[in-house]
PDB file of C-alpha atoms in Angstrom:
ATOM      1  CA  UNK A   1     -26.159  -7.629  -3.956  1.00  0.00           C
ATOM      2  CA  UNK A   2     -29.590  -9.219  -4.966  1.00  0.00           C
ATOM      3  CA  UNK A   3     -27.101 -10.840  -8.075  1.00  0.00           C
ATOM      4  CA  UNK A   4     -25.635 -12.401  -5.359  1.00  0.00           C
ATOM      5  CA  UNK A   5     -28.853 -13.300  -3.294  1.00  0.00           C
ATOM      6  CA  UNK A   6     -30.188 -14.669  -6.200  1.00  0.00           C
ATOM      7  CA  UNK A   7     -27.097 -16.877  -6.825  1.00  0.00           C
ATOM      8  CA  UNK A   8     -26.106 -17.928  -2.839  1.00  0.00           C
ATOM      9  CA  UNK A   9     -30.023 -19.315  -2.989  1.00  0.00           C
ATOM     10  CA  UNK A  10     -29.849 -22.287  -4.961  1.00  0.00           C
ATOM     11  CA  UNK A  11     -27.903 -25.118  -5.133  1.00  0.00           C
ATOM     12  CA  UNK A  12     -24.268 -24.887  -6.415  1.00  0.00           C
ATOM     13  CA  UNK A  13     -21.382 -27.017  -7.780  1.00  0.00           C
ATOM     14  CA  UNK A  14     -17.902 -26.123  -6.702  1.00  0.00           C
ATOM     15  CA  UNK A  15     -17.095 -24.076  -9.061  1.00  0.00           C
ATOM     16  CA  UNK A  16     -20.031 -21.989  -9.052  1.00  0.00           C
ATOM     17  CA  UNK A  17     -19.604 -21.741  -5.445  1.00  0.00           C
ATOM     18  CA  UNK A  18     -15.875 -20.280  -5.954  1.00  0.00           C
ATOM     19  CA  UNK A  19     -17.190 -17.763  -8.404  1.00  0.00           C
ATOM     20  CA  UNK A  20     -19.210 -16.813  -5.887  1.00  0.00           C
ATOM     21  CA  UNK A  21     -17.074 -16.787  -2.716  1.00  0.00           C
ATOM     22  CA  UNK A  22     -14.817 -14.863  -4.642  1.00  0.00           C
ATOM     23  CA  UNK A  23     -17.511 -12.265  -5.383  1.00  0.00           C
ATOM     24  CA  UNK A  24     -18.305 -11.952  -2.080  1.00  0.00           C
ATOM     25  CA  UNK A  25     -14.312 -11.125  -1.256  1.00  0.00           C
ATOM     26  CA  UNK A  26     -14.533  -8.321  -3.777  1.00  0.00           C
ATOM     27  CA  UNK A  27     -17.378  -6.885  -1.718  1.00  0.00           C
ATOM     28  CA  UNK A  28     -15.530  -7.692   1.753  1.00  0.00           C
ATOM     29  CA  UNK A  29     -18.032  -9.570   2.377  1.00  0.00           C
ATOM     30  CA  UNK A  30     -15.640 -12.009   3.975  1.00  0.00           C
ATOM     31  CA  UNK A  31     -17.558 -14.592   6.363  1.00  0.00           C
ATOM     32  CA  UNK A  32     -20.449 -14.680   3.608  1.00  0.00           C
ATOM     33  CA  UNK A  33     -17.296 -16.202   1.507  1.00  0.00           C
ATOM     34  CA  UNK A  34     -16.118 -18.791   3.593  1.00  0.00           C
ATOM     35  CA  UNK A  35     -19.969 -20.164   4.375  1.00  0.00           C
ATOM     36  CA  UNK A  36     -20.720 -20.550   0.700  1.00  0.00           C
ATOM     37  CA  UNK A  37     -17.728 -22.802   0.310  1.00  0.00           C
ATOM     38  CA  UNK A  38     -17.838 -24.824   3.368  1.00  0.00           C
ATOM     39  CA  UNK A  39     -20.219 -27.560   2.096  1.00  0.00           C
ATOM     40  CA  UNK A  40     -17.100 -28.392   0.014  1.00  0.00           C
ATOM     41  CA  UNK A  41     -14.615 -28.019   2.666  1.00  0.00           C
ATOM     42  CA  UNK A  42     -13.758 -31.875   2.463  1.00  0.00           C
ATOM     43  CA  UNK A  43     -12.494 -31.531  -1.336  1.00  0.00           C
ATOM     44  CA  UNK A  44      -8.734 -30.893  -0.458  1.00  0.00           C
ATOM     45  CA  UNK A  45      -7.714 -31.915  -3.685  1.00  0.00           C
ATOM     46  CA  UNK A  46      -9.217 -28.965  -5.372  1.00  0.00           C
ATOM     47  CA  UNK A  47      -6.450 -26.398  -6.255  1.00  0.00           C
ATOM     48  CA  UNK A  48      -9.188 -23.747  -7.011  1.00  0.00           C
ATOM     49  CA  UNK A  49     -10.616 -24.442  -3.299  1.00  0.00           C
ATOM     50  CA  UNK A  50      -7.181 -24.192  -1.767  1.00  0.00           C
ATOM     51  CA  UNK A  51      -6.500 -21.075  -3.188  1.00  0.00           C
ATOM     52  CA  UNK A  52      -9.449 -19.432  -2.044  1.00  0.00           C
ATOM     53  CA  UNK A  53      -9.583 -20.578   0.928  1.00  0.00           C
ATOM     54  CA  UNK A  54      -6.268 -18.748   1.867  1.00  0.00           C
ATOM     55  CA  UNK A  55      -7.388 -15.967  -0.121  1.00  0.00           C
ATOM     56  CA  UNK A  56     -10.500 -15.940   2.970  1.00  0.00           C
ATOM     57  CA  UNK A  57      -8.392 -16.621   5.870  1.00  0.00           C
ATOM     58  CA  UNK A  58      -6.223 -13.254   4.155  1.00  0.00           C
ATOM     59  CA  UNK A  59      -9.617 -11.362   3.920  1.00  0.00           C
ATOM     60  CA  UNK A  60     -10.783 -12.333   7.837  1.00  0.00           C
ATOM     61  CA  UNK A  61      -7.394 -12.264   9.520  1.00  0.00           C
ATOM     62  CA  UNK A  62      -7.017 -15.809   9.793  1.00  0.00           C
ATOM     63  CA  UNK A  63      -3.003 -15.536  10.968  1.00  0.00           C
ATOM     64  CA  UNK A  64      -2.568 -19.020  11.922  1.00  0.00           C
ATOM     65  CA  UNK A  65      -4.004 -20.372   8.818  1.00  0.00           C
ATOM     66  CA  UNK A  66      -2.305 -18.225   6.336  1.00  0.00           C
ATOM     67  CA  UNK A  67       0.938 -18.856   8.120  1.00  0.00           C
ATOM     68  CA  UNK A  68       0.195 -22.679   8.102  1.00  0.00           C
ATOM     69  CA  UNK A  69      -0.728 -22.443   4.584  1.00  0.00           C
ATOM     70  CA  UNK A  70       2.619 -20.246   3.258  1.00  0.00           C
ATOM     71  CA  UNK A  71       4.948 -22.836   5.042  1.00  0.00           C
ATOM     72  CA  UNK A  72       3.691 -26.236   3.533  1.00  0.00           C
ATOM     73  CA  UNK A  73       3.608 -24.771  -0.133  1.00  0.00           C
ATOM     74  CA  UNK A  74       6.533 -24.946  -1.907  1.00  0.00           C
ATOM     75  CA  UNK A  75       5.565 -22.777  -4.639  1.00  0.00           C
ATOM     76  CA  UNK A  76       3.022 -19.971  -4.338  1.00  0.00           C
ATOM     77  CA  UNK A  77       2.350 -17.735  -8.183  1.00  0.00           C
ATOM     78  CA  UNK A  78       2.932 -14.187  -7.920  1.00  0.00           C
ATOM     79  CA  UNK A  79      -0.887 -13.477  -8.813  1.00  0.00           C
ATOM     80  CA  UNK A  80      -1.857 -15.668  -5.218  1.00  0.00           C
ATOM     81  CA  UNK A  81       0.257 -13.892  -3.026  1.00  0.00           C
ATOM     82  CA  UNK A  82      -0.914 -10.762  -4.734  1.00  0.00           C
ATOM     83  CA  UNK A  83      -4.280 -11.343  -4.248  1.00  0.00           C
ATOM     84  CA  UNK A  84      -3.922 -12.109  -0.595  1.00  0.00           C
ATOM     85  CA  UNK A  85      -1.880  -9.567   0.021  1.00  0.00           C
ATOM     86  CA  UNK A  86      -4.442  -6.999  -1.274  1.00  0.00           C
ATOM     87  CA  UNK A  87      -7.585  -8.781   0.151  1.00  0.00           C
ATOM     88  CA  UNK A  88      -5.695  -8.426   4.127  1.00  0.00           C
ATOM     89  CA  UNK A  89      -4.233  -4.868   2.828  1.00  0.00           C
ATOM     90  CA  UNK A  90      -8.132  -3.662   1.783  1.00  0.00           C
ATOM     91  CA  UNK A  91      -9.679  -5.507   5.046  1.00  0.00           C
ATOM     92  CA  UNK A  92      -6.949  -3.727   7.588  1.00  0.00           C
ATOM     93  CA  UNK A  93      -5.671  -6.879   8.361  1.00  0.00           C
ATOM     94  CA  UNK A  94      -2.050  -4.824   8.688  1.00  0.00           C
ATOM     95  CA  UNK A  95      -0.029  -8.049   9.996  1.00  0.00           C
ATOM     96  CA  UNK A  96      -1.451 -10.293   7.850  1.00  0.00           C
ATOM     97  CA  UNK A  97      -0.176  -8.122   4.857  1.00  0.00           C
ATOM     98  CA  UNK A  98       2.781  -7.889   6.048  1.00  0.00           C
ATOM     99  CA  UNK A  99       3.307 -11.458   6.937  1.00  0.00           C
ATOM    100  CA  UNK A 100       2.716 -12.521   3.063  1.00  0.00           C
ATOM    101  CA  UNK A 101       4.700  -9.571   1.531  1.00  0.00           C
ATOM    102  CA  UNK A 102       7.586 -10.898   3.548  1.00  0.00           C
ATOM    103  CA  UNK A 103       7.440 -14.438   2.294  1.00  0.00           C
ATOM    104  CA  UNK A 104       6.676 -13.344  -1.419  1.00  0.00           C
ATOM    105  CA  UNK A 105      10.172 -11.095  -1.306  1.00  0.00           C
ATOM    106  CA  UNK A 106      11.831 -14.200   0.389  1.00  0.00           C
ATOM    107  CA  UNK A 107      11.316 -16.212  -2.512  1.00  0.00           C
ATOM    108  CA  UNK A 108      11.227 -13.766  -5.397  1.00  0.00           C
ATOM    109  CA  UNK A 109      13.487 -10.373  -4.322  1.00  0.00           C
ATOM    110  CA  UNK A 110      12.300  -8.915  -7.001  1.00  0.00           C
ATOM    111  CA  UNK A 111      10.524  -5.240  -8.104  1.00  0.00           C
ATOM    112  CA  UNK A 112       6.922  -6.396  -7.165  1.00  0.00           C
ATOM    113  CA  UNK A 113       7.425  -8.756  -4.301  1.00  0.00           C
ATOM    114  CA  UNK A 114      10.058  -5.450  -3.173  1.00  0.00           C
ATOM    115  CA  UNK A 115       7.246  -2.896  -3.957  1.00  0.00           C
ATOM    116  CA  UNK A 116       4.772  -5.488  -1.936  1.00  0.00           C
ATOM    117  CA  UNK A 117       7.330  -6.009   1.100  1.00  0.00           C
ATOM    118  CA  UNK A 118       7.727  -2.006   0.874  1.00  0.00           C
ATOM    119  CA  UNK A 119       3.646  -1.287   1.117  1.00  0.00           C
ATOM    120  CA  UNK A 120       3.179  -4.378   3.688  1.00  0.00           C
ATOM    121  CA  UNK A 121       5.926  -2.119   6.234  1.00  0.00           C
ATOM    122  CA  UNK A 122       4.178   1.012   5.432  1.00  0.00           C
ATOM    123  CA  UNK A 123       0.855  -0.744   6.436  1.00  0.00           C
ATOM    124  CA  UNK A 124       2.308  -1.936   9.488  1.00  0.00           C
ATOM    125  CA  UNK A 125       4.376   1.221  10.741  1.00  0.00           C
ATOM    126  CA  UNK A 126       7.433   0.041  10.263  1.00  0.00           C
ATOM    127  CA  UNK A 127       8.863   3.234   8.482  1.00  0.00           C
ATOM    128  CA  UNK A 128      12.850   2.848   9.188  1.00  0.00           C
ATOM    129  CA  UNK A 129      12.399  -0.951   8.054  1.00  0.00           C
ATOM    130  CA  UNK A 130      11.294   0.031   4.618  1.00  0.00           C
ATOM    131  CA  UNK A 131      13.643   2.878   4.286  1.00  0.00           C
ATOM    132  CA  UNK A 132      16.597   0.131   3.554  1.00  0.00           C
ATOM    133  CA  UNK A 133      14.710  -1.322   0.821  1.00  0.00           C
ATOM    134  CA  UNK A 134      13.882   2.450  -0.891  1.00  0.00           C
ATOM    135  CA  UNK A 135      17.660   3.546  -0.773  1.00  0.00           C
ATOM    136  CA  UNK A 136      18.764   0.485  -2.661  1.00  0.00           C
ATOM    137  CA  UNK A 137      16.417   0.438  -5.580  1.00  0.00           C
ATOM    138  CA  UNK A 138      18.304   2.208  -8.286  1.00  0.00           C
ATOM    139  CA  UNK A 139      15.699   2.906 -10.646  1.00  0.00           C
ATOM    140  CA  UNK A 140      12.239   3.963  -8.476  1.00  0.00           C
ATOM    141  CA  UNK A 141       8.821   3.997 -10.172  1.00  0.00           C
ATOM    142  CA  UNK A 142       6.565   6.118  -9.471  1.00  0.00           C
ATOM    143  CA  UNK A 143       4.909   3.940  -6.718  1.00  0.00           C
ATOM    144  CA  UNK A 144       8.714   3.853  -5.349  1.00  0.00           C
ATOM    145  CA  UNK A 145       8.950   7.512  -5.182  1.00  0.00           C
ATOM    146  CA  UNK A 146       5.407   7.780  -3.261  1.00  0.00           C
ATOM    147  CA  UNK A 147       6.540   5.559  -0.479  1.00  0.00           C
ATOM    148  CA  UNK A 148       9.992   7.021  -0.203  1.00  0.00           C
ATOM    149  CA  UNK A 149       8.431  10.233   0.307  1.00  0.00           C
ATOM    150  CA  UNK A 150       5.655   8.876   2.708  1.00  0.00           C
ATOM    151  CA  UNK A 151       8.363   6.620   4.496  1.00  0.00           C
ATOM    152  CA  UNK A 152      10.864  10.417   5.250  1.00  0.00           C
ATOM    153  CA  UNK A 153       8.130  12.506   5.769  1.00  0.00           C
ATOM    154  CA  UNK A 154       6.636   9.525   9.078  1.00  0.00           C
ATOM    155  CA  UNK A 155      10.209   9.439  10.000  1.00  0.00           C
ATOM    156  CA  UNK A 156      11.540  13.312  10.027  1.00  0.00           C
ATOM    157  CA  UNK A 157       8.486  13.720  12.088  1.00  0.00           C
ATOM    158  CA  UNK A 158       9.903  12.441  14.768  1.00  0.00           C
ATOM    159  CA  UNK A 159      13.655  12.580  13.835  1.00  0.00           C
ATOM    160  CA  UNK A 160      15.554  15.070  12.166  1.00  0.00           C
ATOM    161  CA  UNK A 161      18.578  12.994  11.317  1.00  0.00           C
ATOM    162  CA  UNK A 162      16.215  12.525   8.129  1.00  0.00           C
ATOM    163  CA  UNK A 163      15.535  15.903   7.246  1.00  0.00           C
ATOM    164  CA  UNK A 164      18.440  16.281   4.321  1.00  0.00           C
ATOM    165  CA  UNK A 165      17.418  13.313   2.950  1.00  0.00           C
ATOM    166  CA  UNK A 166      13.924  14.470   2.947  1.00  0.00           C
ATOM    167  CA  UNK A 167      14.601  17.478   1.630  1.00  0.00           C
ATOM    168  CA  UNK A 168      16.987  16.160  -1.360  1.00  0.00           C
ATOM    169  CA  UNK A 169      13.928  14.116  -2.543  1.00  0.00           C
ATOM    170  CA  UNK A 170      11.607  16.528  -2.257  1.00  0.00           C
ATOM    171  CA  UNK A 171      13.661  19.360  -4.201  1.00  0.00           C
ATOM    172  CA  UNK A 172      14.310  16.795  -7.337  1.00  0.00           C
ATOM    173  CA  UNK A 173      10.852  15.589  -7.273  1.00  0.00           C
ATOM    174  CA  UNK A 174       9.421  19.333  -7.220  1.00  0.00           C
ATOM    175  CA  UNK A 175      11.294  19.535 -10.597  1.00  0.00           C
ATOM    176  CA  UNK A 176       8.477  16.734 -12.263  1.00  0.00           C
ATOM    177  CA  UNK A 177       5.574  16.035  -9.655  1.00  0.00           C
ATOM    178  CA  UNK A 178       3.298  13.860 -11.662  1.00  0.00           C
ATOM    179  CA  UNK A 179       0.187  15.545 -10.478  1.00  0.00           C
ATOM    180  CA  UNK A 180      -0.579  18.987  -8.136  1.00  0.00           C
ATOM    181  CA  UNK A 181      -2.104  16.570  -5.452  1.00  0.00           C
ATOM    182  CA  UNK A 182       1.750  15.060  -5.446  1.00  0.00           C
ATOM    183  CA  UNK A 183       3.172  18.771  -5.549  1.00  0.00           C
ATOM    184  CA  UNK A 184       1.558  20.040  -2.489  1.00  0.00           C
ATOM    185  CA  UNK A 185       2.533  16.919  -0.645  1.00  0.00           C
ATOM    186  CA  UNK A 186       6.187  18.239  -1.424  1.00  0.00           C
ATOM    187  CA  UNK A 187       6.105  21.227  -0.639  1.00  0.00           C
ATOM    188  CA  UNK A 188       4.122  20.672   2.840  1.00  0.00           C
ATOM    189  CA  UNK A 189       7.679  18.238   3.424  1.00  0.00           C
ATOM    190  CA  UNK A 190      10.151  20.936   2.674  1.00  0.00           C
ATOM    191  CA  UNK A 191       8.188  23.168   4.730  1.00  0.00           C
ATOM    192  CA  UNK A 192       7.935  20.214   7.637  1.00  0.00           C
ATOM    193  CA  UNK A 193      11.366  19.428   7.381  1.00  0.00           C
ATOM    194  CA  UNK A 194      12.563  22.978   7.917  1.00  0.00           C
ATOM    195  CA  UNK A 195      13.432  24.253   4.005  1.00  0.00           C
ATOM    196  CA  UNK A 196      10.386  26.338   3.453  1.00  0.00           C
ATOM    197  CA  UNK A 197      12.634  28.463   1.571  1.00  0.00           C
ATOM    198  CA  UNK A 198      13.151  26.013  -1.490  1.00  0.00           C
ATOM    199  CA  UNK A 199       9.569  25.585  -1.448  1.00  0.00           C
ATOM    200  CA  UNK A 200       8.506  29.109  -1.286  1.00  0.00           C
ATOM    201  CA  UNK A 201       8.802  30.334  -5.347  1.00  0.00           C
ATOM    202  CA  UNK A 202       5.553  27.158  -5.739  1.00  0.00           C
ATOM    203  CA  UNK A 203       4.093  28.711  -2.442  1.00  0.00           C
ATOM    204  CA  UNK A 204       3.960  32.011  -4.124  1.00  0.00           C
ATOM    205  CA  UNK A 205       2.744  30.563  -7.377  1.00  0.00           C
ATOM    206  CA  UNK A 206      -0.446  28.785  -5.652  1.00  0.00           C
ATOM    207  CA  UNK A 207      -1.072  31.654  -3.340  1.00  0.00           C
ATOM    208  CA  UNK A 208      -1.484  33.810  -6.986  1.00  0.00           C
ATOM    209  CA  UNK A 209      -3.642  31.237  -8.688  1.00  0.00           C
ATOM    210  CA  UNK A 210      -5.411  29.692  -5.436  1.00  0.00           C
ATOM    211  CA  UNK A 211      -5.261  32.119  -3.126  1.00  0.00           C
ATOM    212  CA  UNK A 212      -7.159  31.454   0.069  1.00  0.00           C
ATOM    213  CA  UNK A 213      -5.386  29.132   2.569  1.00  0.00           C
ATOM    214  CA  UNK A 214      -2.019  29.331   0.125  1.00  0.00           C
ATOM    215  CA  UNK A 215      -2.045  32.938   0.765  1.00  0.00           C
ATOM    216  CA  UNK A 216      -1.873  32.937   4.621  1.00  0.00           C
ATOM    217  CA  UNK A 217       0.872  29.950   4.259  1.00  0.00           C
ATOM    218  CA  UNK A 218       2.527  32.228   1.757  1.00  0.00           C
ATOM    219  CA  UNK A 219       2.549  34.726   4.347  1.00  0.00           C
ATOM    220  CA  UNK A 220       3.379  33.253   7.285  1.00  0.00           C
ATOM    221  CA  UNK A 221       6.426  31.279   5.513  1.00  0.00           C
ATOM    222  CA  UNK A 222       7.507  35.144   4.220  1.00  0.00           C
ATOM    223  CA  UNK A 223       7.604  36.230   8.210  1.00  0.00           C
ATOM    224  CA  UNK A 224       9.767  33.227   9.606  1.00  0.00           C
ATOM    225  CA  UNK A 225      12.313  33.538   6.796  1.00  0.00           C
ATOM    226  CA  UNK A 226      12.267  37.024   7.587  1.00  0.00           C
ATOM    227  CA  UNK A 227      11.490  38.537   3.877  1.00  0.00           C
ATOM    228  CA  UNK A 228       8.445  40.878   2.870  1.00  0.00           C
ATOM    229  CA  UNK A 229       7.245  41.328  -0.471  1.00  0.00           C
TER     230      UNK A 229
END
């Protein structure tokens, strides 16, 4: 912060002011940003200057301008639209996200402008949107795997029609986590979606090593399935 004080007080070239506008983005320190590049606002040739200063409108929720910006480019690189999509995703700026992701799949349709579209719908609510995109990826990553299960678990909430499917994903995945965080978050699905019975043999392993809370789901889970041990 005083780094940037320090810097912001003095006189600056263009370039120097980018550095620092950009600086100030990683800090979401967004309006800060956009006043430490405006002496140089008349400079439209400057690629450097264009690209930040949709990376800004991103980062304040400047819909208009991002919008007006995406349509007159006819190329945009993959590390631009990330870093706008990640600047509106990091300052809740849901549509804005969304908005970008959409045009980046448009004119890529590949894994990361998919895995970008995917997040952006997340973001915005938009569960049974993304679900399409999930169920036709043959190979899923790991960050494919998270949202499927996020995208299910949103949607079995408040329809059951996805249960099975929820419950499929969650059984395999069970088999190879990744991490206990990701474990629990399985099991607490197959237990949402009605299947606390394939869940219960790694409810009765944490309620062993854990005990506390894992003991009373343990328990209750016993007495609804109708078993005693």
């Amino acid at each position: 912060d005083q780094f940037l004080k320090a810097v912001a007080s003095r006189k600056l070239d263009m370039s120097e002011a980018v550095t620092v506008a950009n600086l100030y983005l990683d800090v979401h320190r967004n309006d800060e940003a956009q006043k430490i590049v405006a002496p140089f606002e008349s400079d439209s040739k400057s690629a450097e200057l264009d690209s930040l200063y949709a990376k800004i409108a991103a980062a304040r929720g400047d819909t208009s301008f991002v919008e007006a910006w995406l349509k007159e480019k006819d190329y945009v690189g993959d590390r631009q639209f990330s870093d706008m999509f990640f600047l509106a995703q990091q300052n809740k700026q849901n549509d804005i996200a969304l908005l970008i992701a959409d045009r980046y799949y448009q004119t890529r349709q590949d894994d990361h402008s998919r895995n970008l579209l995917v997040s952006g719908l997340i973001l915005a609510g938009r569960y049974s949107d993304a679900l399409p995109y999930l169920r036709e990826t043959k190979e899923l990553s790991q960050e494919d795997r998270d949202n499927y299960l996020t995208v299910l678990t949103k949607l079995s909430k408040t329809d059951a029609k996805y249960n099975e499917e929820l419950v499929n994903l969650a059984s395999a995945e069970l088999k190879n986590p990744g991490s206990d965080r990701r474990k629990q978050s399985l099991i607490y699905a197959l237990i949402d979606a009605g299947r606390a019975d394939i869940a219960l043999p790694y409810i009765r392993e944490y309620a062993k090593v854990l005990g506390g809370d894992w003991v009373e789901v343990y328990a209750g889970n016993l007495d609804k399935l109708g078993r005693h041990e």
